[in-house]
Amino acid sequence: MSNPAETAATAPEPIPECPHCQKPMPLCICDSVTPIENKLSLLILQHPQEQDRALGTARLLAKHFADATVKVGLSWPSLSKALGHPIENASHWAVLYLGSARAADLDVEGEIVALNRKGEVAENQRAIFNKLEGVVLLDGTWSQAKALWWRNPWMLKCQRIILNPKHPSRYGRLRKEPRKDGLSTIEAAATLLAGLERRPDIAETLNASFERLLTRYREVQAEMPDLAPKPAPKGRRRDFRRGKRS
Protein backbone atom coordinates (compact mmCIF):
# COMPACT_ATOMS: atom_id res chain seq x y z
CA MET A 1 0.00 0.00 0.00
CA SER A 2 1.22 3.47 -0.77
CA ASN A 3 2.22 5.78 2.02
CA PRO A 4 -0.20 8.75 2.19
CA ALA A 5 2.68 11.01 3.19
CA GLU A 6 4.71 9.95 0.15
CA THR A 7 1.70 10.39 -2.13
CA ALA A 8 1.15 13.89 -0.81
CA ALA A 9 4.83 14.68 -1.24
CA THR A 10 4.86 13.60 -4.89
CA ALA A 11 1.56 15.24 -5.85
CA PRO A 12 2.12 18.07 -8.33
CA GLU A 13 1.73 21.60 -7.09
CA PRO A 14 -1.55 23.18 -8.20
CA ILE A 15 -1.03 25.72 -10.96
CA PRO A 16 -2.00 29.20 -9.73
CA GLU A 17 -4.73 31.08 -11.54
CA CYS A 18 -4.75 34.72 -12.57
CA PRO A 19 -7.34 36.62 -10.50
CA HIS A 20 -8.20 38.82 -13.50
CA CYS A 21 -8.56 36.55 -16.54
CA GLN A 22 -8.95 33.38 -14.44
CA LYS A 23 -6.55 31.49 -16.70
CA PRO A 24 -3.75 29.28 -15.39
CA MET A 25 -0.75 31.59 -14.99
CA PRO A 26 1.28 30.00 -17.83
CA LEU A 27 -1.50 31.12 -20.22
CA CYS A 28 -2.05 34.57 -18.71
CA ILE A 29 -1.11 37.64 -20.78
CA CYS A 30 -2.69 40.26 -18.51
CA ASP A 31 0.65 41.98 -18.02
CA SER A 32 0.59 43.01 -21.69
CA VAL A 33 -2.96 44.40 -21.76
CA THR A 34 -3.26 47.95 -23.10
CA PRO A 35 -6.06 49.97 -21.42
CA ILE A 36 -8.72 51.45 -23.72
CA GLU A 37 -11.05 54.32 -22.86
CA ASN A 38 -14.38 53.37 -24.42
CA LYS A 39 -17.37 55.61 -25.08
CA LEU A 40 -19.77 52.71 -25.57
CA SER A 41 -20.34 50.58 -22.48
CA LEU A 42 -19.70 46.85 -22.79
CA LEU A 43 -21.72 44.11 -21.08
CA ILE A 44 -20.54 40.50 -21.47
CA LEU A 45 -23.00 37.83 -20.34
CA GLN A 46 -21.23 34.52 -19.89
CA HIS A 47 -23.06 31.20 -19.75
CA PRO A 48 -22.13 29.41 -16.49
CA GLN A 49 -21.05 26.33 -18.45
CA GLU A 50 -18.67 28.28 -20.65
CA GLN A 51 -15.54 26.75 -19.20
CA ASP A 52 -12.82 27.33 -21.75
CA ARG A 53 -10.25 28.79 -19.38
CA ALA A 54 -7.47 28.20 -21.90
CA LEU A 55 -8.89 29.85 -25.04
CA GLY A 56 -11.80 31.89 -23.68
CA THR A 57 -11.48 35.65 -24.18
CA ALA A 58 -14.31 37.33 -22.20
CA ARG A 59 -12.32 38.35 -19.13
CA LEU A 60 -9.26 39.28 -21.15
CA LEU A 61 -11.52 41.52 -23.24
CA ALA A 62 -13.06 43.18 -20.17
CA LYS A 63 -9.63 43.91 -18.70
CA HIS A 64 -8.88 46.21 -21.65
CA PHE A 65 -11.79 48.57 -21.01
CA ALA A 66 -12.54 51.15 -18.37
CA ASP A 67 -16.27 50.54 -18.83
CA ALA A 68 -16.87 46.79 -19.16
CA THR A 69 -18.91 44.36 -17.07
CA VAL A 70 -18.78 40.54 -17.06
CA LYS A 71 -21.71 38.67 -15.52
CA VAL A 72 -21.93 34.89 -15.27
CA GLY A 73 -25.41 33.35 -15.18
CA LEU A 74 -28.42 32.30 -17.22
CA SER A 75 -30.93 35.12 -16.80
CA TRP A 76 -31.46 38.58 -15.36
CA PRO A 77 -34.78 40.44 -14.94
CA SER A 78 -33.63 43.41 -17.00
CA LEU A 79 -30.66 45.11 -18.59
CA SER A 80 -30.39 47.34 -15.53
CA LYS A 81 -30.15 44.31 -13.23
CA ALA A 82 -27.51 42.72 -15.43
CA LEU A 83 -25.43 45.91 -15.38
CA GLY A 84 -26.00 46.66 -11.72
CA HIS A 85 -27.25 50.20 -12.32
CA PRO A 86 -30.34 51.83 -13.90
CA ILE A 87 -30.66 52.13 -17.68
CA GLU A 88 -33.37 54.44 -19.01
CA ASN A 89 -33.78 52.98 -22.47
CA ALA A 90 -32.70 49.46 -23.46
CA SER A 91 -33.27 50.33 -27.14
CA HIS A 92 -30.11 52.45 -26.90
CA TRP A 93 -28.15 49.26 -26.36
CA ALA A 94 -27.26 46.78 -29.08
CA VAL A 95 -27.07 43.01 -28.72
CA LEU A 96 -25.12 40.79 -31.08
CA TYR A 97 -28.01 38.82 -32.56
CA LEU A 98 -27.87 35.04 -32.91
CA GLY A 99 -30.79 34.46 -35.25
CA SER A 100 -30.72 32.88 -38.68
CA ALA A 101 -29.96 36.16 -40.47
CA ARG A 102 -26.51 36.24 -42.05
CA ALA A 103 -24.90 39.30 -43.51
CA ALA A 104 -23.74 37.26 -46.53
CA ASP A 105 -27.40 36.66 -47.44
CA LEU A 106 -28.42 40.30 -47.04
CA ASP A 107 -26.19 41.89 -49.69
CA VAL A 108 -24.54 44.38 -47.35
CA GLU A 109 -21.06 45.87 -47.43
CA GLY A 110 -20.32 47.07 -43.90
CA GLU A 111 -18.94 44.85 -41.14
CA ILE A 112 -21.74 45.87 -38.74
CA VAL A 113 -25.39 45.57 -39.75
CA ALA A 114 -28.44 46.69 -37.75
CA LEU A 115 -31.56 44.57 -38.20
CA ASN A 116 -35.22 45.30 -37.66
CA ARG A 117 -37.60 42.97 -35.81
CA LYS A 118 -38.21 41.01 -39.03
CA GLY A 119 -34.57 40.18 -39.43
CA GLU A 120 -34.20 42.58 -42.36
CA VAL A 121 -31.61 45.30 -42.79
CA ALA A 122 -32.89 48.31 -40.83
CA GLU A 123 -33.20 51.72 -42.41
CA ASN A 124 -30.99 54.62 -41.32
CA GLN A 125 -28.10 52.47 -40.16
CA ARG A 126 -25.85 55.35 -39.13
CA ALA A 127 -28.65 57.01 -37.14
CA ILE A 128 -29.18 53.74 -35.25
CA PHE A 129 -25.48 53.41 -34.50
CA ASN A 130 -25.16 57.01 -33.36
CA LYS A 131 -27.80 56.62 -30.63
CA LEU A 132 -26.21 53.56 -29.04
CA GLU A 133 -24.92 53.77 -25.48
CA GLY A 134 -23.65 50.22 -25.07
CA VAL A 135 -23.27 46.72 -26.49
CA VAL A 136 -24.25 43.32 -25.08
CA LEU A 137 -22.16 40.26 -26.02
CA LEU A 138 -23.14 36.67 -25.23
CA ASP A 139 -20.19 34.48 -24.30
CA GLY A 140 -20.31 30.70 -24.69
CA THR A 141 -20.72 28.00 -27.30
CA TRP A 142 -23.26 28.69 -30.03
CA SER A 143 -25.96 26.74 -28.17
CA GLN A 144 -25.08 28.38 -24.84
CA ALA A 145 -25.29 31.85 -26.35
CA LYS A 146 -28.69 31.02 -27.86
CA ALA A 147 -29.86 29.83 -24.44
CA LEU A 148 -28.86 33.21 -23.00
CA TRP A 149 -30.80 34.94 -25.75
CA TRP A 150 -34.02 33.01 -25.12
CA ARG A 151 -33.81 33.25 -21.33
CA ASN A 152 -33.50 37.04 -21.29
CA PRO A 153 -36.57 38.49 -23.05
CA TRP A 154 -35.47 42.05 -22.24
CA MET A 155 -32.98 41.66 -25.10
CA LEU A 156 -35.94 42.03 -27.46
CA LYS A 157 -35.93 45.71 -26.49
CA CYS A 158 -32.31 46.10 -27.60
CA GLN A 159 -31.17 46.90 -31.12
CA ARG A 160 -30.22 43.72 -32.98
CA ILE A 161 -26.86 43.75 -34.74
CA ILE A 162 -25.05 41.12 -36.79
CA LEU A 163 -21.49 41.08 -38.04
CA ASN A 164 -20.16 40.76 -41.55
CA PRO A 165 -16.47 40.07 -40.77
CA LYS A 166 -13.91 40.54 -43.51
CA HIS A 167 -11.78 37.68 -42.19
CA PRO A 168 -12.46 34.35 -40.42
CA SER A 169 -11.66 33.93 -36.75
CA ARG A 170 -8.01 33.88 -35.73
CA TYR A 171 -8.71 30.70 -33.79
CA GLY A 172 -7.96 28.78 -36.98
CA ARG A 173 -7.54 25.09 -36.20
CA LEU A 174 -7.45 25.63 -32.44
CA ARG A 175 -11.23 25.87 -32.32
CA LYS A 176 -13.79 25.26 -35.02
CA GLU A 177 -16.60 27.80 -35.17
CA PRO A 178 -20.08 26.52 -36.14
CA ARG A 179 -20.51 29.28 -38.73
CA LYS A 180 -18.06 30.97 -41.07
CA ASP A 181 -18.99 34.34 -39.60
CA GLY A 182 -18.36 33.07 -36.06
CA LEU A 183 -15.76 35.04 -34.09
CA SER A 184 -14.31 34.87 -30.61
CA THR A 185 -15.82 37.27 -28.08
CA ILE A 186 -12.77 39.54 -28.22
CA GLU A 187 -12.81 39.59 -32.04
CA ALA A 188 -16.52 40.43 -32.09
CA ALA A 189 -15.92 43.30 -29.66
CA ALA A 190 -13.00 44.51 -31.76
CA THR A 191 -15.18 44.72 -34.85
CA LEU A 192 -18.16 46.25 -33.05
CA LEU A 193 -16.49 48.90 -30.93
CA ALA A 194 -13.94 49.92 -33.55
CA GLY A 195 -16.71 50.37 -36.11
CA LEU A 196 -19.29 52.00 -33.86
CA GLU A 197 -16.80 54.40 -32.25
CA ARG A 198 -14.95 54.91 -35.55
CA ARG A 199 -11.68 53.99 -33.88
CA PRO A 200 -9.60 51.43 -35.77
CA ASP A 201 -7.08 51.50 -32.92
CA ILE A 202 -9.56 49.53 -30.78
CA ALA A 203 -9.56 46.65 -33.28
CA GLU A 204 -5.77 46.80 -33.59
CA THR A 205 -5.30 46.62 -29.81
CA LEU A 206 -7.82 43.83 -29.17
CA ASN A 207 -6.75 41.69 -32.11
CA ALA A 208 -3.10 42.04 -31.13
CA SER A 209 -4.00 40.91 -27.61
CA PHE A 210 -5.84 37.89 -29.01
CA GLU A 211 -2.84 37.03 -31.19
CA ARG A 212 -0.62 37.12 -28.09
CA LEU A 213 -3.02 34.77 -26.30
CA LEU A 214 -2.96 32.30 -29.21
CA THR A 215 0.84 32.50 -29.44
CA ARG A 216 1.15 31.82 -25.70
CA TYR A 217 -1.27 28.90 -26.02
CA ARG A 218 0.80 27.30 -28.77
CA GLU A 219 3.99 27.81 -26.76
CA VAL A 220 2.49 26.05 -23.75
CA GLN A 221 1.19 23.13 -25.83
CA ALA A 222 4.58 21.40 -25.99
CA GLU A 223 5.38 21.59 -22.27
CA MET A 224 1.96 21.49 -20.59
CA PRO A 225 -0.51 19.71 -22.91
CA ASP A 226 -3.10 19.39 -20.14
CA LEU A 227 -3.39 23.18 -20.03
CA ALA A 228 -3.21 23.69 -23.78
CA PRO A 229 -4.40 20.50 -25.52
CA LYS A 230 -3.86 20.08 -29.22
CA PRO A 231 -6.93 19.75 -31.45
CA ALA A 232 -8.16 16.19 -31.75
CA PRO A 233 -7.76 14.42 -35.12
CA LYS A 234 -10.52 14.95 -37.66
CA GLY A 235 -13.54 12.89 -36.73
CA ARG A 236 -12.55 12.92 -33.04
CA ARG A 237 -12.81 16.63 -32.34
CA ARG A 238 -12.29 17.40 -28.69
CA ASP A 239 -14.56 19.79 -26.84
CA PHE A 240 -12.16 22.35 -25.38
CA ARG A 241 -14.95 23.78 -23.26
CA ARG A 242 -15.21 20.81 -20.90
CA GLY A 243 -12.27 21.71 -18.72
CA LYS A 244 -13.48 22.17 -15.16
CA ARG A 245 -13.38 25.74 -13.90
CA SER A 246 -11.60 26.10 -10.60
Tab-separated table of C-alpha atoms in Angstrom:
chain	number	residue	atom	x	y	z
A	1	MET	CA	0.000	0.000	0.000
A	2	SER	CA	1.219	3.469	-0.770
A	3	ASN	CA	2.218	5.775	2.022
A	4	PRO	CA	-0.195	8.748	2.186
A	5	ALA	CA	2.683	11.005	3.187
A	6	GLU	CA	4.715	9.950	0.146
A	7	THR	CA	1.699	10.386	-2.132
A	8	ALA	CA	1.153	13.891	-0.809
A	9	ALA	CA	4.832	14.678	-1.243
A	10	THR	CA	4.860	13.604	-4.886
A	11	ALA	CA	1.556	15.242	-5.847
A	12	PRO	CA	2.117	18.068	-8.335
A	13	GLU	CA	1.732	21.595	-7.087
A	14	PRO	CA	-1.547	23.184	-8.205
A	15	ILE	CA	-1.033	25.719	-10.957
A	16	PRO	CA	-1.998	29.198	-9.730
A	17	GLU	CA	-4.731	31.080	-11.538
A	18	CYS	CA	-4.748	34.721	-12.570
A	19	PRO	CA	-7.341	36.617	-10.502
A	20	HIS	CA	-8.201	38.815	-13.498
A	21	CYS	CA	-8.563	36.552	-16.544
A	22	GLN	CA	-8.948	33.376	-14.439
A	23	LYS	CA	-6.555	31.491	-16.702
A	24	PRO	CA	-3.751	29.278	-15.392
A	25	MET	CA	-0.749	31.585	-14.990
A	26	PRO	CA	1.277	29.998	-17.832
A	27	LEU	CA	-1.503	31.120	-20.216
A	28	CYS	CA	-2.052	34.567	-18.714
A	29	ILE	CA	-1.111	37.636	-20.777
A	30	CYS	CA	-2.691	40.261	-18.510
A	31	ASP	CA	0.652	41.976	-18.021
A	32	SER	CA	0.590	43.012	-21.695
A	33	VAL	CA	-2.961	44.400	-21.761
A	34	THR	CA	-3.258	47.951	-23.103
A	35	PRO	CA	-6.064	49.973	-21.417
A	36	ILE	CA	-8.717	51.449	-23.718
A	37	GLU	CA	-11.050	54.323	-22.861
A	38	ASN	CA	-14.375	53.369	-24.417
A	39	LYS	CA	-17.366	55.613	-25.083
A	40	LEU	CA	-19.771	52.708	-25.569
A	41	SER	CA	-20.340	50.581	-22.484
A	42	LEU	CA	-19.697	46.851	-22.785
A	43	LEU	CA	-21.715	44.105	-21.079
A	44	ILE	CA	-20.542	40.500	-21.466
A	45	LEU	CA	-22.995	37.830	-20.336
A	46	GLN	CA	-21.225	34.518	-19.888
A	47	HIS	CA	-23.060	31.205	-19.755
A	48	PRO	CA	-22.126	29.407	-16.491
A	49	GLN	CA	-21.047	26.326	-18.448
A	50	GLU	CA	-18.674	28.280	-20.652
A	51	GLN	CA	-15.541	26.751	-19.199
A	52	ASP	CA	-12.822	27.327	-21.748
A	53	ARG	CA	-10.247	28.792	-19.383
A	54	ALA	CA	-7.472	28.199	-21.901
A	55	LEU	CA	-8.894	29.847	-25.036
A	56	GLY	CA	-11.798	31.891	-23.683
A	57	THR	CA	-11.479	35.653	-24.176
A	58	ALA	CA	-14.312	37.326	-22.204
A	59	ARG	CA	-12.322	38.355	-19.131
A	60	LEU	CA	-9.265	39.285	-21.154
A	61	LEU	CA	-11.522	41.521	-23.237
A	62	ALA	CA	-13.059	43.176	-20.172
A	63	LYS	CA	-9.628	43.914	-18.697
A	64	HIS	CA	-8.885	46.212	-21.649
A	65	PHE	CA	-11.788	48.571	-21.011
A	66	ALA	CA	-12.536	51.151	-18.368
A	67	ASP	CA	-16.269	50.545	-18.832
A	68	ALA	CA	-16.866	46.789	-19.155
A	69	THR	CA	-18.911	44.357	-17.068
A	70	VAL	CA	-18.780	40.545	-17.058
A	71	LYS	CA	-21.712	38.672	-15.521
A	72	VAL	CA	-21.935	34.889	-15.266
A	73	GLY	CA	-25.410	33.353	-15.185
A	74	LEU	CA	-28.417	32.302	-17.217
A	75	SER	CA	-30.935	35.115	-16.798
A	76	TRP	CA	-31.461	38.581	-15.355
A	77	PRO	CA	-34.778	40.436	-14.942
A	78	SER	CA	-33.628	43.415	-16.997
A	79	LEU	CA	-30.660	45.112	-18.594
A	80	SER	CA	-30.388	47.341	-15.526
A	81	LYS	CA	-30.154	44.310	-13.226
A	82	ALA	CA	-27.507	42.720	-15.433
A	83	LEU	CA	-25.432	45.908	-15.383
A	84	GLY	CA	-26.002	46.659	-11.724
A	85	HIS	CA	-27.250	50.200	-12.320
A	86	PRO	CA	-30.337	51.833	-13.898
A	87	ILE	CA	-30.659	52.131	-17.684
A	88	GLU	CA	-33.367	54.438	-19.009
A	89	ASN	CA	-33.784	52.984	-22.474
A	90	ALA	CA	-32.700	49.461	-23.458
A	91	SER	CA	-33.269	50.331	-27.135
A	92	HIS	CA	-30.114	52.452	-26.903
A	93	TRP	CA	-28.153	49.265	-26.358
A	94	ALA	CA	-27.255	46.777	-29.076
A	95	VAL	CA	-27.073	43.010	-28.723
A	96	LEU	CA	-25.118	40.789	-31.076
A	97	TYR	CA	-28.006	38.824	-32.556
A	98	LEU	CA	-27.870	35.044	-32.913
A	99	GLY	CA	-30.794	34.462	-35.252
A	100	SER	CA	-30.723	32.879	-38.682
A	101	ALA	CA	-29.965	36.157	-40.467
A	102	ARG	CA	-26.515	36.241	-42.053
A	103	ALA	CA	-24.900	39.300	-43.513
A	104	ALA	CA	-23.744	37.262	-46.525
A	105	ASP	CA	-27.398	36.660	-47.439
A	106	LEU	CA	-28.420	40.301	-47.040
A	107	ASP	CA	-26.192	41.890	-49.686
A	108	VAL	CA	-24.536	44.382	-47.354
A	109	GLU	CA	-21.057	45.866	-47.430
A	110	GLY	CA	-20.316	47.070	-43.897
A	111	GLU	CA	-18.944	44.847	-41.138
A	112	ILE	CA	-21.744	45.866	-38.741
A	113	VAL	CA	-25.394	45.569	-39.753
A	114	ALA	CA	-28.435	46.689	-37.745
A	115	LEU	CA	-31.560	44.568	-38.198
A	116	ASN	CA	-35.224	45.303	-37.662
A	117	ARG	CA	-37.598	42.969	-35.815
A	118	LYS	CA	-38.215	41.012	-39.028
A	119	GLY	CA	-34.566	40.179	-39.428
A	120	GLU	CA	-34.195	42.580	-42.355
A	121	VAL	CA	-31.608	45.302	-42.787
A	122	ALA	CA	-32.894	48.306	-40.834
A	123	GLU	CA	-33.202	51.720	-42.409
A	124	ASN	CA	-30.994	54.620	-41.323
A	125	GLN	CA	-28.101	52.474	-40.165
A	126	ARG	CA	-25.854	55.348	-39.134
A	127	ALA	CA	-28.653	57.015	-37.143
A	128	ILE	CA	-29.184	53.743	-35.248
A	129	PHE	CA	-25.484	53.410	-34.501
A	130	ASN	CA	-25.162	57.013	-33.362
A	131	LYS	CA	-27.802	56.625	-30.633
A	132	LEU	CA	-26.208	53.557	-29.044
A	133	GLU	CA	-24.919	53.769	-25.481
A	134	GLY	CA	-23.649	50.219	-25.069
A	135	VAL	CA	-23.274	46.723	-26.488
A	136	VAL	CA	-24.254	43.317	-25.076
A	137	LEU	CA	-22.159	40.264	-26.016
A	138	LEU	CA	-23.137	36.672	-25.227
A	139	ASP	CA	-20.188	34.481	-24.300
A	140	GLY	CA	-20.314	30.704	-24.686
A	141	THR	CA	-20.715	28.001	-27.298
A	142	TRP	CA	-23.259	28.692	-30.025
A	143	SER	CA	-25.965	26.739	-28.173
A	144	GLN	CA	-25.084	28.376	-24.839
A	145	ALA	CA	-25.289	31.851	-26.352
A	146	LYS	CA	-28.688	31.024	-27.860
A	147	ALA	CA	-29.860	29.831	-24.439
A	148	LEU	CA	-28.857	33.212	-22.996
A	149	TRP	CA	-30.800	34.943	-25.755
A	150	TRP	CA	-34.019	33.012	-25.117
A	151	ARG	CA	-33.807	33.253	-21.328
A	152	ASN	CA	-33.499	37.039	-21.291
A	153	PRO	CA	-36.572	38.491	-23.047
A	154	TRP	CA	-35.465	42.049	-22.242
A	155	MET	CA	-32.979	41.658	-25.101
A	156	LEU	CA	-35.944	42.033	-27.463
A	157	LYS	CA	-35.932	45.711	-26.493
A	158	CYS	CA	-32.311	46.096	-27.604
A	159	GLN	CA	-31.168	46.896	-31.121
A	160	ARG	CA	-30.217	43.718	-32.978
A	161	ILE	CA	-26.865	43.749	-34.740
A	162	ILE	CA	-25.051	41.123	-36.787
A	163	LEU	CA	-21.487	41.083	-38.039
A	164	ASN	CA	-20.155	40.755	-41.553
A	165	PRO	CA	-16.470	40.069	-40.774
A	166	LYS	CA	-13.909	40.536	-43.511
A	167	HIS	CA	-11.784	37.676	-42.193
A	168	PRO	CA	-12.456	34.345	-40.424
A	169	SER	CA	-11.658	33.929	-36.751
A	170	ARG	CA	-8.012	33.879	-35.731
A	171	TYR	CA	-8.712	30.697	-33.791
A	172	GLY	CA	-7.957	28.781	-36.977
A	173	ARG	CA	-7.544	25.089	-36.198
A	174	LEU	CA	-7.455	25.629	-32.442
A	175	ARG	CA	-11.227	25.869	-32.321
A	176	LYS	CA	-13.786	25.259	-35.023
A	177	GLU	CA	-16.598	27.803	-35.172
A	178	PRO	CA	-20.080	26.516	-36.140
A	179	ARG	CA	-20.505	29.276	-38.727
A	180	LYS	CA	-18.061	30.968	-41.071
A	181	ASP	CA	-18.986	34.336	-39.598
A	182	GLY	CA	-18.363	33.069	-36.059
A	183	LEU	CA	-15.763	35.035	-34.088
A	184	SER	CA	-14.310	34.870	-30.614
A	185	THR	CA	-15.818	37.267	-28.084
A	186	ILE	CA	-12.773	39.536	-28.220
A	187	GLU	CA	-12.805	39.591	-32.040
A	188	ALA	CA	-16.515	40.428	-32.089
A	189	ALA	CA	-15.919	43.296	-29.660
A	190	ALA	CA	-12.996	44.514	-31.760
A	191	THR	CA	-15.180	44.724	-34.851
A	192	LEU	CA	-18.157	46.250	-33.051
A	193	LEU	CA	-16.486	48.904	-30.934
A	194	ALA	CA	-13.936	49.924	-33.549
A	195	GLY	CA	-16.712	50.373	-36.105
A	196	LEU	CA	-19.295	52.004	-33.856
A	197	GLU	CA	-16.802	54.396	-32.255
A	198	ARG	CA	-14.955	54.905	-35.554
A	199	ARG	CA	-11.683	53.986	-33.880
A	200	PRO	CA	-9.600	51.427	-35.770
A	201	ASP	CA	-7.078	51.502	-32.915
A	202	ILE	CA	-9.562	49.530	-30.783
A	203	ALA	CA	-9.555	46.655	-33.277
A	204	GLU	CA	-5.773	46.797	-33.588
A	205	THR	CA	-5.305	46.621	-29.815
A	206	LEU	CA	-7.819	43.833	-29.173
A	207	ASN	CA	-6.745	41.686	-32.112
A	208	ALA	CA	-3.098	42.040	-31.126
A	209	SER	CA	-4.000	40.910	-27.611
A	210	PHE	CA	-5.839	37.893	-29.013
A	211	GLU	CA	-2.841	37.033	-31.186
A	212	ARG	CA	-0.618	37.116	-28.087
A	213	LEU	CA	-3.018	34.768	-26.301
A	214	LEU	CA	-2.963	32.303	-29.207
A	215	THR	CA	0.838	32.500	-29.439
A	216	ARG	CA	1.153	31.824	-25.701
A	217	TYR	CA	-1.271	28.897	-26.017
A	218	ARG	CA	0.798	27.299	-28.769
A	219	GLU	CA	3.986	27.813	-26.756
A	220	VAL	CA	2.487	26.053	-23.747
A	221	GLN	CA	1.189	23.126	-25.826
A	222	ALA	CA	4.585	21.397	-25.990
A	223	GLU	CA	5.381	21.589	-22.274
A	224	MET	CA	1.959	21.488	-20.595
A	225	PRO	CA	-0.509	19.709	-22.910
A	226	ASP	CA	-3.102	19.386	-20.135
A	227	LEU	CA	-3.387	23.177	-20.030
A	228	ALA	CA	-3.209	23.686	-23.785
A	229	PRO	CA	-4.404	20.504	-25.525
A	230	LYS	CA	-3.858	20.085	-29.225
A	231	PRO	CA	-6.934	19.753	-31.448
A	232	ALA	CA	-8.161	16.186	-31.752
A	233	PRO	CA	-7.759	14.420	-35.122
A	234	LYS	CA	-10.520	14.953	-37.655
A	235	GLY	CA	-13.536	12.887	-36.728
A	236	ARG	CA	-12.553	12.917	-33.043
A	237	ARG	CA	-12.809	16.630	-32.339
A	238	ARG	CA	-12.285	17.402	-28.685
A	239	ASP	CA	-14.560	19.786	-26.843
A	240	PHE	CA	-12.158	22.353	-25.384
A	241	ARG	CA	-14.952	23.779	-23.263
A	242	ARG	CA	-15.209	20.808	-20.898
A	243	GLY	CA	-12.268	21.710	-18.716
A	244	LYS	CA	-13.479	22.170	-15.161
A	245	ARG	CA	-13.376	25.740	-13.904
A	246	SER	CA	-11.598	26.104	-10.603
